[in-house]
Phi, psi and omega in degrees: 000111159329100187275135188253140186232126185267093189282150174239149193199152186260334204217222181287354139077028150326298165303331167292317204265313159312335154261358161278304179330328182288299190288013165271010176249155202246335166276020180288321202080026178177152168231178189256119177249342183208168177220117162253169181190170205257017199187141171297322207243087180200140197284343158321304228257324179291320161299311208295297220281007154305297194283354175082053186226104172003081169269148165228170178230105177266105186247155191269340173299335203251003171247174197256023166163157200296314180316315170320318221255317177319304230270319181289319161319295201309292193281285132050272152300318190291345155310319157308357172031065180276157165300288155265124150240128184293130162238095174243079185100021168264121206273019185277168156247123179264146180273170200292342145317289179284017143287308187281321172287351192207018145332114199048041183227008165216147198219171197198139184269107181257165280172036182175179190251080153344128354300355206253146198027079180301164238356238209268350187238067182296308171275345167303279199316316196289333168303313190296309174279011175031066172279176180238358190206123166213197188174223184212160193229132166277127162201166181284156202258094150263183187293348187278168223233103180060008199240051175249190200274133180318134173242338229173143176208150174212151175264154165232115166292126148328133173234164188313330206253010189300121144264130170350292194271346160279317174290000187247009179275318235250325188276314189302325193271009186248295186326318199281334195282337186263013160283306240270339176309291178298287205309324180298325158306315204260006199245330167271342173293305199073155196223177193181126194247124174215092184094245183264352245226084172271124196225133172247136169036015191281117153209158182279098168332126172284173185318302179282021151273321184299339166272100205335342168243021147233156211313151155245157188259156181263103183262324207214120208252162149244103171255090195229119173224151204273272159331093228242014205280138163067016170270355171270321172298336203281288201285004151299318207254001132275010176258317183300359183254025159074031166283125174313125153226145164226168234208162186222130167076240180275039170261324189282314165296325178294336171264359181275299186311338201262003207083345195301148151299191202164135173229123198276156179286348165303346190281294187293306209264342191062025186210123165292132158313142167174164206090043191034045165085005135012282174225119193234302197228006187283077193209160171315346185242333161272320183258328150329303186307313210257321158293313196322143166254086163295004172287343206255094154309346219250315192269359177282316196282341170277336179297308114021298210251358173235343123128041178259142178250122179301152159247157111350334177177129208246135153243122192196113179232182223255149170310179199256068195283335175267348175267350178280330185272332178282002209255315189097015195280143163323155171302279179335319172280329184283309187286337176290351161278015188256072188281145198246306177300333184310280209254357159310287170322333158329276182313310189297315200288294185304340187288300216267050172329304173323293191236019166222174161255161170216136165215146176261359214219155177249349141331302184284348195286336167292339164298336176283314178314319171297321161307314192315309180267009173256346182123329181150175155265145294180137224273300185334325183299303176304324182295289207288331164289344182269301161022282199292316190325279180354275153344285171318294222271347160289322176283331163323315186275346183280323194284325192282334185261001180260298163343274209311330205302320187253352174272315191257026191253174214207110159139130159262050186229292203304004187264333175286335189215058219287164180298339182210138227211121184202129163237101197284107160283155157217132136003075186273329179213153161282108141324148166287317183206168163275230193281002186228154174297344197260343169264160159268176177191145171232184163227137192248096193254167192276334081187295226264350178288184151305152153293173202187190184297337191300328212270020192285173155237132183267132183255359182182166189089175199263185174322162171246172202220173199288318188305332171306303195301290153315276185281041106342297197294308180324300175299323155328291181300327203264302183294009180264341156346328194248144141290337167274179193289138195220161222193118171223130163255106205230135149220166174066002185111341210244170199268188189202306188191145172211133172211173167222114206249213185254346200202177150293313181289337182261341165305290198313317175308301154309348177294325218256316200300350161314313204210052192273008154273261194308002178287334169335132167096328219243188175232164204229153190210125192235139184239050163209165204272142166251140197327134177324299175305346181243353143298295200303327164277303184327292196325331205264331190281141147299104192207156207268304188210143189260188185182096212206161172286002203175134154247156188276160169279109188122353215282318175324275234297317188267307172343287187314349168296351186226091176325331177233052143256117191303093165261129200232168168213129209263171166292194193281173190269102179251087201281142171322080202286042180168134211253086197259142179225147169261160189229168161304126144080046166147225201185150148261163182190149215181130169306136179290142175268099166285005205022065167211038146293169161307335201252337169272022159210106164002309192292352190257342195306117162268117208290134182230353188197155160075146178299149177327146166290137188283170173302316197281356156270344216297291170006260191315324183291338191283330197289319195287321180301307188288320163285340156321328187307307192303324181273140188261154196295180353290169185201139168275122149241128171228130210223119166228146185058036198039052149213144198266156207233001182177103139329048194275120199230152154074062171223139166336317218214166176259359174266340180279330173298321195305284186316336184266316173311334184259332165299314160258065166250288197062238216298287189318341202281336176306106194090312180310195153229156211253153173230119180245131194262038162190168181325203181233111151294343187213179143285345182281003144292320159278359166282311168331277159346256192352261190334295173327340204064067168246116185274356174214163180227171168207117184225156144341293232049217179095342182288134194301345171229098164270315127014274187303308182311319220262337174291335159290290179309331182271347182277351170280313195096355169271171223248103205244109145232146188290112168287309183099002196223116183249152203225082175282174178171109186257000000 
């Protein structure tokens, strides 16, 4: 039901037009049904008869005595059967009659912080007595002079430089917002007087608000944001739904520029932003609003006694703390960006859920926008935003404690490896399964890493699944290993082939020709975009997924003959300079193996046996050292043409790797050359090798009988060099 408010006015009837303006949203709750007034000739009663809305006139010169005039007043109004009546600028004292007819049904806005300085010079008195905070008070109308019951109240800081008339420009623009604010309150809420003590809308949720799908309504916002995208739509469609807002800095000038009202929080609270904004929202008339459990008669009733209005809903993110840092910016500038009330307000708003919303995201804002024509949000609604709140404000905190743990730590081990280590996952898709039908699985990407394979966009195919991912990523690392064009084929984690060609299609062509019974199946990772002629090979092959930066044009389209084969184009290859495995009851972390050790370039290489390498095996050896990183130990790699041509992978023993690499070699291991990515404990592995034809190795060493290998290689005749550098990989 609409509440009809009958305004009564003295002058230009400024405060009358901020209430038709209002009642002209339907969702304001309440309209102007008569405008009265103590005199004819005033631009009040020239607003009413504009809008065709009943006007009268009671002038106290033309009844033959106050009572007369009261009585008249009185009968006046009471045609209009009001809800409320309003005195907005009405310079009159009205009598005991119409005090006894419209008990607690008439109100009137004064111009200073009741009790204190009561009539006509409110803001003169409050200079003279040299308060720092006065403001403006809403109350119900008794017989005393200012001295009826509070409904509503807002500060104005005094400023030094305050003159009577700037402080009284300064109060009229918090007054007028806050009649036209309260009364929208109080006609949707109802209201309640019990002595001196006034409550808007203090009532116990009936049942069915306590039930997760029904709307609680948005009466009243707080909105302060760093990220600005989309405020101007989300507070038009609350203001056309007759929402209070309030507001902090430039987010409260960026919503003053759209036309919205807006009440800054220095307004509400009487106390300036300052420290350079700093301190802002850290205050008692803001996080009362934003905590109070309206579910609480108790807490209703101190909000109710300190005269704080709940909000309904916070919208709000965070200074850029992570983009400042990714900036290159000074320590300094990165902790001035470590924004504090943001999540405080956050934090408070998302705890108290029951009985608001908070959204951080402008993602979320068409839900609000929805709300808004729906009745309101919903406890479900409120849950999955608090939810989010949380989250958001954890990864915040995770990025600020990881920042300090390495910008302010002392010591060289704490910047790799700092005393505290934190990582904010976010959900990016629900998995069909994990490595099995029987676990679940999801995927999870990181905000603050680099991007990577979790960030690819798949252009064609079915789901990608967790083992896809996995060995994805494997194939991935591994062909960015290299700089020239290079082609890795990976299942189980393990290469099937890795080469590097003159092209891509003759990479890819040698990758696979290693191992094309295990390549069945597998995923193939090009760390160049790929070409029409290597989609057109690819094509002929079973393969779960390609992965590549880029397709040539036709190259998707000939892919795409194979309906569930997964084409992805992943970002560039940035590896992680640290690295986590979970163990029970914690994690290891470890420098990422980039094979850009001192011991991974040739030139450091120690000749331990055999003649020096002509270029084109150094070549093929270097080629082969470098793709062992890709194999899980212990592990054998033989290499010929800068491809690999036998795999021995994953084995208990280096001898059982040996065999196996030259078992799938067969013809090719003749000649060719071998990569062991840890010593020789013995010799009888590099004997394995030897007997296979492998004319040059290339190991670490390091082993106590290093000796016996290199004594071996040379009794062979083949060509041995040492790195000094081991590329173990579990």
């Amino acid at each position: 039901m609409t509440a009809r408010l009958v305004v009564l006015v003295s002058g230009s009837g400024t405060n009358l037009e901020s209430l038709f303006a209002a009642c002209a949203n339907p969702r304001y709750g309440a309209r102007i049904v008569a405008v009265g007034a103590d005199r004819s000739d005033i631009e009040g009663l020239t607003r009413a008869a504009k809008r065709d809305v009943p006007t009268f006139v009671v002038s106290l010169g033309d009844c033959p005595n106050r009572p007369a005039w009261d009585a008249a007043l009185t009968s006046a109004c009471e045609e209009h059967e009001p809800d409320l009546v309003v005195s907005a600028g009405f310079r009159k004292l009205v009598g005991p009659r119409f005090l006894s007819r419209f008990a607690g049904k008439y109100i009137n806005t004064h111009n200073a912080l009741l009790p204190s300085f009561p009539g006509i010079t409110g803001p003169r008195d409050a200079l003279e007595y040299g308060v720092k905070i006065t403001g403006a008070t809403l109350h119900f109308v008794d017989a005393g002079t200012d001295t009826g019951p509070v409904i509503a109240q807002v500060t104005v800081p005094v400023r030094d430089d305050d003159t009577e008339g700037t402080l009284t420009e300064r109060i009229k623009v918090v007054e007028r917002r806050q009649l036209v604010d309260t009364i929208g309150r109080m006609v949707r809420d109802g209201w309640n007087i019990q002595g001196r003590r006034v409550t808007i809308g203090m009532h116990q949720p009936d049942a069915d608000e306590t039930k997760p799908t029904a709307a609680r309504p948005i009466r009243r916002a707080l909105v302060s944001v760093y990220d600005k995208t989309g405020l101007t739509e989300l507070v038009t469609a609350m203001n056309a739904a007759g929402v209070e807002i309030v507001s902090t800095g430039s987010t409260a000038a960026r919503i003053a520029e759209a036309g919205v009202p807006v009440t800054r929080v220095d307004e509400l609270t009487g106390f300036p932003e300052c420290l350079d904004g700093r301190v802002k929202t850290l205050h008692p008339r803001i996080h009362a609003g934003l905590l109070a459990d309206l579910r609480l008669a108790e807490h209703q009733e101190q909000l109710a006694d300190l005269g704080i209005a709940p909000f309904d809903l916070l919208v709000a993110n965070l200074y850029p703390f992570a983009e400042t840092v990714a900036s290159g910016s000074d320590i300094d500038a990165c902790i001035e960006q470590i924004d504090i009330g943001g999540p405080t307000m956050v934090r408070a708003a998302a705890k108290n859920h029951a009985s608001m919303a908070v959204v951080t995201s402008p993602a979320a804002y068409p839900m609000i926008i929805n709300a808004l024509t729906t009745g309101g949000t919903t406890l479900d609604d409120r849950r999955r935003l608090a939810v989010r709140a949380f989250a958001d404000i954890a990864e915040y905190d995770v990025a600020i404690a990881a920042w300090c743990a390495e910008a302010l730590a002392e010591g060289g081990d704490a910047v790799a490896f700092p005393a505290f280590a934190g990582m904010a996952l976010r959900r990016a898709e629900a998995l069909r399964y994990g490595e099995n039908p029987h676990q679940a699985a999801a995927l999870y990407t990181d905000p603050a890493a680099a991007a990577g394979l979790a960030q690819a966009r798949q252009l064609h195919g079915k789901d990608m699944s967790y083992n896809n991912y996995v060995d994805g990523d494997a194939a991935w690392r591994a062909a960015n290993d290299f700089s020239g064009p290079c082609v890795a084929v990976i299942k189980h984690a393990n290469p099937c082939g890795i080469a590097v060609g003159g092209d891509i299609a003759q990479a890819h062509r040698k990758a696979h020709a290693c191992d094309p019974l295990s390549a069945f199946g597998g995923i193939i990772a090009s760390n160049r975009e790929v070409s029409v002629a290597m989609a057109e090979q690819v094509a002929k092959i079973f393969t779960e997924a390609v992965i590549a930066p880029g397709y040539a044009d036709g190259a998707v389209s000939i892919l795409a003959a194979r309906k569930n084969l997964r084409i992805l184009v992943a970002p560039a290859w940035h590896p992680a300079p640290v690295e986590y495995r979970p163990v029970s009851g914690g994690a290891l972390a470890q420098t990422t193996d980039r094979v850009a050790a001192a011991g991974d370039d040739p030139a450091t290489w120690t000749l331990a046996a055999g003649t020096a390498a002509d270029p084109a095996t150094l070549a093929d050896l270097a080629f082969a050292w470098r793709a062992v990183r890709a194999v899980k130990s212990n592990a054998i790699l033989l290499a010929a043409d800068t491809a690999t041509v036998g795999v021995g992978m994953g084995q208990v023993n280096r001898v059982d790797a040996a065999r196996l690499a030259v078992a799938r070699a067969g013809d090719r291991a003749q000649g060719s050359v071998a990569a062991s990515d840890a010593f020789f404990p013995f010799p009888d592995g590099l004997q394995v090798l030897i007997d296979g034809g492998v004319r040059a190795v290339v190991q670490p060493g390091g082993s106590m009988r290093d000796d016996q290998s290199i004594e071996a290689a040379a009794t062979a005749g083949i060509t041995m060099y040492l790195t000094g550098t081991r590329h173990f990989f579990h």
